[in-house]
Amino acid sequence: MSVKVITVGEKVLVANEVKARENKDRLDRQNIFTINIMSSPGAGKTSLILSTLKHFKNKIGMAVIEGDVASSVDADKVNALGIPVIQINTAGGCHLDANMVAPALDGLPLDKTDLLFIENVGNLICPNNYVLGEDARVMIASLPEGDDKPYKYPAMFADTDVVVLNKTDLRPYLEFNVDAFKKAVTGLNPDVTIFPVSCRTGEGLEDWYAWLGAAVKEKRK
Amino acid sequence: MSVKVITVGEKVLVANEVKARENKDRLDRQNIFTINIMSSPGAGKTSLILSTLKHFKNKIGMAVIEGDVASSVDADKVNALGIPVIQINTAGGCHLDANMVAPALDGLPLDKTDLLFIENVGNLICPNNYVLGEDARVMIASLPEGDDKPYKYPAMFADTDVVVLNKTDLRPYLEFNVDAFKKAVTGLNPDVTIFPVSCRTGEGLEDWYAWLGAAVKEKRK
């Protein structure tokens, strides 16, 4: 029988997965559909969350965990909508991990929550290695970033359940080939669902809301 | 006398600084002005480099080191201009370090180089901790990312010599307060030089070229 060698990096990831499983079990017991939202800085994570909170407000119970290197800029915006929110500041850390999420869950009214958003740190690389306890991974790409990003940052595109392609309102002013982008993404990830949207104009958001609403309903059963 | 405790993370950074000093000494002996270019994915690192290569072509000797998680998309574009380029693929790694840059220097015609561009991995957090041997750090922010980024990712804005604010051509289509952005950046970094530019239209690039040309000339003395 061969000895399994675990490097320090692997140990960290294994420990994270154990903690993520605990988070997931806890959220499953309450039937809370949880999404881990990842993207580059400024792609529109907070904008998507704010639009979605407004859409589902007073229809389902929602809560938000905000991850940032610094500041509470995003949490303040969620709080202004009257939605429970916990801000995690990573103090320079480049991703959330399951150990950061666990105490944040303690601070949220889980018994009144059907849908939990976890907004990860803006980073297209590191967050992908750390599961948090989510049901689905949602990544946001945006038109100004360029249609070549799946080739340059393949791991996150390959591992996500959903790609929200944001800022479609800027299409007239940019060279961005939507078909080439979709082809690159599905080449890495044939089962992915892609929603082209503009959080600014609202274009395309109905499809995203329909997908999310169905997933929340399914989780409640 | 107290014992200085160095954690694993610190050891890595100290070792990196030693190697970066070796790279810097080597580049200094050849009077090569070297810039480490950092930004979020898609902010315009490659676009800025390509515009600058075209501007200075046949006037000064240039070379490029391209850092990416995967692909040689960017190096291919530089190569098409006839400029010496080495692609570093980090295979998932979220930043360049000085040990990756050293062998790349071996592959470039340093005796014919006055200006070396090192394009870092697209990431607004991790690359900031790793000096490479550069004379100047240049970070790119872009209008679509939003004017709140200095608050959310303060370290890189605080440590850079230059901020290139790219995609000014999109100003009419976005809510981006240039003055608020500049105020936030200079609050973190009073000595920074900010160049608002559009790599697409060329707006503002003359000031960037003038700064860079003067720095190359100064290094040659």
CSV table of N, CA and C in Angstrom, one decimal, chain B residues 96-169:
chain,number,residue,atom,x,y,z
B,96,LEU,N,3.6,36.6,-10.4
B,96,LEU,CA,5.0,36.3,-10.7
B,96,LEU,C,5.8,36.5,-9.5
B,97,ASP,N,6.9,35.7,-9.4
B,97,ASP,CA,7.9,36.0,-8.4
B,97,ASP,C,9.3,36.2,-9.0
B,98,ALA,N,10.3,36.6,-8.2
B,98,ALA,CA,11.6,36.9,-8.8
B,98,ALA,C,12.3,35.7,-9.3
B,99,ASN,N,12.0,34.5,-8.8
B,99,ASN,CA,12.6,33.2,-9.3
B,99,ASN,C,12.0,32.9,-10.6
B,100,MET,N,10.9,33.3,-11.0
B,100,MET,CA,10.3,33.0,-12.3
B,100,MET,C,11.0,33.9,-13.3
B,101,VAL,N,11.2,35.2,-12.9
B,101,VAL,CA,11.7,36.2,-13.8
B,101,VAL,C,13.2,35.9,-14.2
B,102,ALA,N,14.0,35.4,-13.2
B,102,ALA,CA,15.4,35.2,-13.5
B,102,ALA,C,15.7,34.4,-14.7
B,103,PRO,N,15.1,33.2,-14.9
B,103,PRO,CA,15.4,32.4,-16.1
B,103,PRO,C,14.8,33.1,-17.4
B,104,ALA,N,13.8,33.9,-17.2
B,104,ALA,CA,13.2,34.6,-18.4
B,104,ALA,C,14.3,35.6,-18.9
B,105,LEU,N,15.0,36.2,-17.9
B,105,LEU,CA,16.0,37.2,-18.3
B,105,LEU,C,17.1,36.5,-19.2
B,106,ASP,N,17.4,35.2,-18.8
B,106,ASP,CA,18.4,34.5,-19.6
B,106,ASP,C,18.0,34.4,-21.1
B,107,GLY,N,16.7,34.4,-21.4
B,107,GLY,CA,16.3,34.2,-22.7
B,107,GLY,C,16.1,35.5,-23.5
B,108,LEU,N,16.4,36.6,-23.0
B,108,LEU,CA,16.2,37.9,-23.7
B,108,LEU,C,17.5,38.5,-24.0
B,109,PRO,N,17.6,39.3,-25.1
B,109,PRO,CA,18.8,40.0,-25.6
B,109,PRO,C,19.0,41.2,-24.7
B,110,LEU,N,19.5,41.0,-23.5
B,110,LEU,CA,19.6,42.2,-22.6
B,110,LEU,C,20.6,43.3,-23.1
B,111,ASP,N,21.6,42.8,-23.8
B,111,ASP,CA,22.6,43.8,-24.3
B,111,ASP,C,22.0,44.8,-25.3
B,112,LYS,N,20.8,44.4,-25.9
B,112,LYS,CA,20.1,45.3,-26.8
B,112,LYS,C,18.9,45.9,-26.3
B,113,THR,N,18.7,45.8,-24.9
B,113,THR,CA,17.5,46.3,-24.3
B,113,THR,C,17.7,47.5,-23.5
B,114,ASP,N,16.8,48.5,-23.7
B,114,ASP,CA,16.8,49.7,-22.8
B,114,ASP,C,15.6,49.7,-21.9
B,115,LEU,N,14.6,49.1,-22.3
B,115,LEU,CA,13.3,49.1,-21.6
B,115,LEU,C,12.7,47.7,-21.6
B,116,LEU,N,12.5,47.2,-20.3
B,116,LEU,CA,11.9,45.9,-20.2
B,116,LEU,C,10.5,46.0,-19.5
B,117,PHE,N,9.5,45.4,-20.1
B,117,PHE,CA,8.2,45.3,-19.5
B,117,PHE,C,8.0,44.0,-18.9
B,118,ILE,N,7.6,43.9,-17.7
B,118,ILE,CA,7.2,42.6,-17.1
B,118,ILE,C,5.7,42.7,-16.8
B,119,GLU,N,4.9,42.0,-17.6
B,119,GLU,CA,3.4,42.0,-17.4
B,119,GLU,C,3.1,40.9,-16.4
B,120,ASN,N,2.6,41.3,-15.3
B,120,ASN,CA,2.3,40.3,-14.2
B,120,ASN,C,1.0,39.6,-14.5
B,121,VAL,N,0.6,38.6,-13.7
B,121,VAL,CA,-0.6,37.9,-13.8
B,121,VAL,C,-1.8,38.9,-13.4
B,122,GLY,N,-2.9,38.8,-14.1
B,122,GLY,CA,-4.0,39.7,-13.8
B,122,GLY,C,-4.6,39.5,-12.4
B,123,ASN,N,-4.3,40.3,-11.4
B,123,ASN,CA,-4.7,40.0,-10.1
B,123,ASN,C,-4.4,41.3,-9.3
B,124,LEU,N,-5.4,41.8,-8.6
B,124,LEU,CA,-5.2,43.1,-7.9
B,124,LEU,C,-4.7,43.0,-6.4
B,125,ILE,N,-4.4,41.7,-6.1
B,125,ILE,CA,-4.0,41.5,-4.7
B,125,ILE,C,-2.6,40.9,-4.6
B,126,CYS,N,-2.4,39.6,-5.0
B,126,CYS,CA,-1.2,38.8,-4.7
B,126,CYS,C,0.1,39.4,-5.3
B,127,PRO,N,0.1,39.9,-6.6
B,127,PRO,CA,1.4,40.3,-7.2
B,127,PRO,C,2.1,41.4,-6.4
B,128,ASN,N,1.3,42.2,-5.6
B,128,ASN,CA,1.8,43.3,-4.9
B,128,ASN,C,2.9,42.9,-3.9
B,129,ASN,N,2.8,41.7,-3.4
B,129,ASN,CA,3.7,41.2,-2.3
B,129,ASN,C,5.1,40.7,-2.9
B,130,TYR,N,5.2,40.7,-4.2
B,130,TYR,CA,6.5,40.1,-4.7
B,130,TYR,C,7.2,41.0,-5.6
B,131,VAL,N,8.3,41.6,-5.1
B,131,VAL,CA,9.1,42.4,-6.0
B,131,VAL,C,9.8,41.5,-7.0
B,132,LEU,N,10.1,42.0,-8.2
B,132,LEU,CA,10.7,41.2,-9.2
B,132,LEU,C,12.1,41.6,-9.6
B,133,GLY,N,12.5,42.9,-9.3
B,133,GLY,CA,13.7,43.4,-9.7
B,133,GLY,C,13.5,44.7,-10.5
B,134,GLU,N,12.3,45.2,-10.5
B,134,GLU,CA,11.9,46.3,-11.3
B,134,GLU,C,12.4,47.7,-10.7
B,135,ASP,N,12.4,48.7,-11.6
B,135,ASP,CA,12.7,50.1,-11.2
B,135,ASP,C,11.4,50.7,-10.8
B,136,ALA,N,10.4,50.4,-11.5
B,136,ALA,CA,9.1,51.1,-11.2
B,136,ALA,C,7.9,50.1,-11.3
B,137,ARG,N,7.0,50.4,-10.4
B,137,ARG,CA,5.7,49.6,-10.4
B,137,ARG,C,4.7,50.5,-11.1
B,138,VAL,N,4.0,49.9,-12.1
B,138,VAL,CA,2.9,50.6,-12.8
B,138,VAL,C,1.7,49.7,-12.7
B,139,MET,N,0.6,50.3,-12.1
B,139,MET,CA,-0.6,49.6,-12.0
B,139,MET,C,-1.6,50.2,-13.0
B,140,ILE,N,-2.5,49.4,-13.5
B,140,ILE,CA,-3.5,49.9,-14.4
B,140,ILE,C,-4.9,49.7,-13.7
B,141,ALA,N,-5.6,50.8,-13.6
B,141,ALA,CA,-7.0,50.7,-13.2
B,141,ALA,C,-7.8,51.1,-14.4
B,142,SER,N,-9.1,50.6,-14.5
B,142,SER,CA,-9.9,51.0,-15.7
B,142,SER,C,-11.3,51.4,-15.3
B,143,LEU,N,-11.8,52.3,-16.0
B,143,LEU,CA,-13.1,52.9,-15.7
B,143,LEU,C,-14.2,51.9,-15.4
B,144,PRO,N,-14.4,50.9,-16.2
B,144,PRO,CA,-15.5,49.9,-15.9
B,144,PRO,C,-15.4,49.2,-14.6
B,145,GLU,N,-14.2,49.2,-14.0
B,145,GLU,CA,-14.0,48.5,-12.7
B,145,GLU,C,-14.7,49.3,-11.5
B,146,GLY,N,-14.9,50.6,-11.8
B,146,GLY,CA,-15.5,51.4,-10.7
B,146,GLY,C,-14.5,52.3,-9.9
B,147,ASP,N,-15.0,53.4,-9.4
B,147,ASP,CA,-14.1,54.4,-8.8
B,147,ASP,C,-13.8,54.0,-7.3
B,148,ASP,N,-14.5,52.9,-6.8
B,148,ASP,CA,-14.3,52.5,-5.4
B,148,ASP,C,-13.1,51.6,-5.2
B,149,LYS,N,-12.4,51.2,-6.2
B,149,LYS,CA,-11.4,50.1,-6.1
B,149,LYS,C,-10.3,50.5,-5.1
B,150,PRO,N,-9.8,51.7,-5.1
B,150,PRO,CA,-8.7,52.0,-4.1
B,150,PRO,C,-9.1,51.7,-2.7
B,151,TYR,N,-10.4,51.8,-2.3
B,151,TYR,CA,-10.9,51.5,-1.0
B,151,TYR,C,-10.9,50.0,-0.7
B,152,LYS,N,-11.2,49.2,-1.8
B,152,LYS,CA,-11.4,47.8,-1.6
B,152,LYS,C,-10.1,47.0,-1.8
B,153,TYR,N,-9.1,47.6,-2.5
B,153,TYR,CA,-7.8,46.9,-2.8
B,153,TYR,C,-6.7,47.9,-2.5
B,154,PRO,N,-6.6,48.4,-1.3
B,154,PRO,CA,-5.7,49.5,-1.0
B,154,PRO,C,-4.2,49.2,-1.2
B,155,ALA,N,-3.8,48.0,-1.0
B,155,ALA,CA,-2.3,47.8,-0.9
B,155,ALA,C,-1.6,48.1,-2.2
B,156,MET,N,-2.2,47.6,-3.3
B,156,MET,CA,-1.5,47.8,-4.6
B,156,MET,C,-1.5,49.3,-5.0
B,157,PHE,N,-2.6,50.0,-4.7
B,157,PHE,CA,-2.6,51.4,-5.0
B,157,PHE,C,-1.6,52.2,-4.1
B,158,ALA,N,-1.4,51.7,-2.9
B,158,ALA,CA,-0.5,52.4,-2.0
B,158,ALA,C,1.0,52.2,-2.4
B,159,ASP,N,1.3,51.1,-3.0
B,159,ASP,CA,2.7,50.7,-3.3
B,159,ASP,C,3.2,51.0,-4.7
B,160,THR,N,2.3,51.5,-5.5
B,160,THR,CA,2.7,51.7,-6.9
B,160,THR,C,3.4,53.1,-7.2
B,161,ASP,N,4.2,53.2,-8.2
B,161,ASP,CA,4.8,54.5,-8.6
B,161,ASP,C,3.8,55.2,-9.5
B,162,VAL,N,3.1,54.5,-10.4
B,162,VAL,CA,2.3,55.0,-11.4
B,162,VAL,C,0.9,54.3,-11.4
B,163,VAL,N,-0.1,55.1,-11.6
B,163,VAL,CA,-1.4,54.5,-11.9
B,163,VAL,C,-1.8,55.0,-13.3
B,164,VAL,N,-2.0,54.1,-14.2
B,164,VAL,CA,-2.6,54.4,-15.5
B,164,VAL,C,-4.1,54.1,-15.4
B,165,LEU,N,-4.9,55.1,-15.6
B,165,LEU,CA,-6.3,55.0,-15.5
B,165,LEU,C,-6.9,54.8,-16.9
B,166,ASN,N,-7.1,53.6,-17.3
B,166,ASN,CA,-7.4,53.2,-18.7
B,166,ASN,C,-8.9,53.2,-19.1
B,167,LYS,N,-9.2,53.2,-20.3
B,167,LYS,CA,-10.6,53.2,-20.9
B,167,LYS,C,-11.3,54.5,-20.6
B,168,THR,N,-10.7,55.6,-20.7
B,168,THR,CA,-11.4,56.9,-20.6
B,168,THR,C,-12.4,57.1,-21.7
B,169,ASP,N,-12.2,56.4,-22.8
B,169,ASP,CA,-13.2,56.5,-23.9
B,169,ASP,C,-14.6,56.1,-23.5
